[in-house]
XYZ file of C-alpha atoms in Angstrom:
235
model
C -129.934 64.777 209.984
C -133.491 63.642 210.633
C -134.226 62.532 207.078
C -135.209 58.958 206.327
C -134.332 57.517 202.930
C -134.879 53.852 202.206
C -132.214 51.753 200.532
C -134.742 50.821 197.863
C -135.268 54.509 196.977
C -131.527 55.112 196.725
C -131.004 51.964 194.674
C -133.687 53.171 192.261
C -132.099 56.612 192.041
C -128.703 55.071 191.348
C -130.189 52.820 188.680
C -131.859 55.746 186.947
C -128.739 57.911 187.091
C -126.570 55.072 185.778
C -128.912 54.313 182.884
C -129.187 57.986 181.994
C -125.415 58.347 182.084
C -125.034 55.382 179.756
C -127.685 56.641 177.327
C -126.254 60.175 177.248
C -122.826 58.714 176.639
C -124.193 56.739 173.706
C -125.843 59.888 172.351
C -122.519 61.726 172.568
C -120.649 58.890 170.872
C -122.908 58.977 167.787
C -121.652 62.325 166.402
C -118.094 61.378 167.351
C -118.401 58.162 165.325
C -119.626 60.154 162.333
C -116.781 62.651 162.694
C -114.233 59.838 162.884
C -115.611 58.172 159.729
C -115.680 61.518 157.909
C -112.016 61.918 158.802
C -111.292 58.468 157.382
C -113.167 59.306 154.172
C -111.211 62.563 153.852
C -107.956 60.611 154.145
C -109.154 58.151 151.493
C -110.080 61.053 149.197
C -106.645 62.596 149.671
C -104.978 59.251 148.930
C -107.055 58.881 145.752
C -106.163 62.407 144.614
C -102.474 61.651 145.176
C -102.748 58.388 143.222
C -104.507 60.179 140.352
C -101.857 62.914 140.320
C -99.077 60.315 140.195
C -100.837 58.453 137.379
C -101.264 61.677 135.396
C -97.641 62.704 135.952
C -96.456 59.267 134.833
C -98.553 59.459 131.655
C -97.242 62.956 130.894
C -93.670 61.790 131.446
C -94.240 58.849 129.066
C -95.700 61.225 126.448
C -92.635 63.482 126.744
C -90.314 60.497 126.354
C -92.183 59.375 123.236
C -91.799 62.873 121.766
C -88.088 62.741 122.569
C -87.812 59.365 120.797
C -89.634 60.824 117.771
C -87.245 63.786 117.755
C -84.243 61.447 117.775
C -85.754 59.357 114.973
C -86.311 62.520 112.894
C -82.690 63.521 113.429
C -81.507 60.076 112.389
C -83.659 60.137 109.239
C -82.394 63.608 108.361
C -78.742 62.659 108.814
C -79.228 59.427 106.879
C -80.582 61.487 103.963
C -77.562 63.737 104.163
C -75.104 60.818 104.047
C -75.511 60.503 100.272
C -74.836 64.174 99.765
C -71.729 64.343 101.985
C -69.044 66.371 100.295
C -66.131 64.668 101.995
C -65.187 61.572 103.922
C -64.872 63.691 107.045
C -68.419 64.988 106.661
C -69.618 61.463 105.891
C -68.014 60.073 109.073
C -69.396 62.992 111.073
C -72.927 62.093 109.943
C -72.305 58.455 110.808
C -71.103 59.388 114.315
C -74.114 61.646 114.826
C -76.447 58.884 113.633
C -74.813 56.324 115.937
C -75.040 58.669 118.920
C -78.653 59.496 118.120
C -79.532 55.813 117.802
C -77.945 55.110 121.198
C -79.841 58.016 122.738
C -83.050 56.826 121.085
C -82.495 53.316 122.444
C -82.115 54.669 125.982
C -85.211 56.826 125.551
C -87.186 53.839 124.241
C -86.218 51.786 127.314
C -87.243 54.651 129.587
C -90.506 55.014 127.666
C -91.297 51.323 128.029
C -90.621 51.546 131.763
C -92.954 54.540 132.083
C -95.655 52.810 130.034
C -95.445 49.878 132.455
C -95.720 52.260 135.378
C -98.818 53.810 133.791
C -100.574 50.457 134.117
C -99.375 50.132 137.710
C -100.505 53.628 138.701
C -103.877 53.101 136.964
C -104.354 49.911 138.970
C -103.423 51.801 142.149
C -105.989 54.493 141.323
C -108.620 51.768 140.934
C -107.700 50.291 144.325
C -107.999 53.713 145.965
C -111.378 54.260 144.279
C -112.623 50.972 145.720
C -111.350 51.888 149.203
C -113.008 55.296 148.999
C -116.300 53.757 147.846
C -116.179 51.321 150.773
C -115.356 54.142 153.200
C -118.212 56.302 151.891
C -120.619 53.372 152.157
C -119.526 52.756 155.747
C -119.960 56.454 156.575
C -123.487 56.430 155.159
C -124.262 53.283 157.148
C -122.973 54.875 160.365
C -124.898 58.101 159.720
C -128.104 56.115 159.113
C -127.624 54.004 162.249
C -126.761 57.003 164.409
C -129.800 58.924 163.145
C -132.095 55.979 163.880
C -130.542 55.245 167.274
C -130.573 58.910 168.274
C -134.354 59.074 168.141
C -134.690 55.890 170.197
C -132.085 57.037 172.734
C -133.658 60.481 173.098
C -137.044 58.920 173.764
C -135.523 56.601 176.375
C -133.663 59.497 178.010
C -136.893 61.509 178.210
C -138.678 58.556 179.827
C -135.929 57.992 182.399
C -135.672 61.718 183.153
C -139.384 61.718 183.919
C -138.965 58.663 186.173
C -135.996 60.313 187.893
C -137.974 63.507 188.507
C -140.707 61.475 190.184
C -138.203 59.560 192.310
C -136.387 62.751 193.352
C -139.640 64.476 194.217
C -140.299 61.757 196.816
C -137.054 62.527 198.682
C -137.308 64.304 202.058
C -137.089 68.076 201.652
C -134.273 68.450 204.205
C -132.219 65.867 202.284
C -132.667 67.157 198.734
C -129.934 69.805 198.952
C -127.279 67.281 200.053
C -128.443 64.795 197.447
C -128.406 67.423 194.699
C -124.930 68.603 195.713
C -123.344 65.156 195.342
C -125.273 64.224 192.199
C -124.490 67.510 190.459
C -120.809 67.024 191.227
C -120.435 63.287 190.553
C -123.438 62.284 188.476
C -124.214 58.558 188.577
C -120.986 58.013 190.510
C -122.407 60.117 193.332
C -124.160 57.009 194.702
C -122.634 53.655 195.586
C -123.626 50.524 197.512
C -122.034 49.709 200.819
C -121.330 45.991 200.827
C -120.120 44.268 203.983
C -119.223 47.626 205.447
C -117.119 48.706 202.446
C -117.927 51.666 200.177
C -118.004 50.350 196.617
C -117.201 53.829 195.327
C -113.689 53.975 196.787
C -113.126 50.669 198.583
C -112.785 52.234 202.024
C -114.373 50.697 205.117
C -117.197 52.493 206.866
C -117.650 52.865 210.612
C -120.046 50.778 212.663
C -122.126 53.896 213.278
C -122.409 54.550 209.531
C -123.517 50.958 208.987
C -126.103 51.303 211.729
C -127.393 54.525 210.165
C -127.712 52.785 206.814
C -129.791 50.012 208.383
C -131.951 52.710 209.984
C -132.549 54.292 206.538
C -130.608 57.434 207.448
C -128.641 59.261 204.706
C -124.950 58.311 204.887
C -122.116 59.829 202.884
C -118.730 58.096 202.580
C -116.180 59.988 204.673
C -113.474 59.113 202.143
C -114.972 59.824 198.694
C -118.194 61.658 199.623
C -120.634 59.431 197.724
C -124.133 58.737 198.985
C -124.196 55.182 200.308
C -127.006 52.669 200.304
C -127.394 49.002 201.227
C -127.607 46.518 198.360
C -130.563 44.162 198.069
């Protein structure tokens, strides 16, 4: 190959490709960050809905228990009224047994009601905690969306500038070398170029031959025989 490509030109090309790769990666990460935060917010919303449902179910259960207590109290009052009109001792004792059983049932229901009323306060507090977490998650999402939107414009402008610089640098390459250069860059991107330091390819760590090192010093295009990258001498 008769082409002549200086190490400085290849270093500049590698720099431009590396910076472009980094900037494009940062552009790609922006939407992914937003998607990840939206997923987190969705999980927080689901957790809040579950906490609200539990709180509502607990309140409904407490209301049902209170109605059951009221029903027992009504029974007790009714039987107590009937005690005075009992027609026999047997009927009188029957009312007393029913009243005693109802009072025991009412006592159990009252304990269960008190427990549920306590749980209402606990579930309400849990709902409040989930609301705070959701608010914080939504605020963080908005912050990320704002930052990504602002950074995207800056990154796009920088990418456009570097792409223009890269086009100028590539245009200066020898015509009979451009096809080989384009082949390796299209396949490997920024990793298609690597310095050769002390006779070692920094792309794969393999040693180069003396002839390859001589060609590099003579500004001839050299590709690593092991990994195929375009080599250049460091400053």
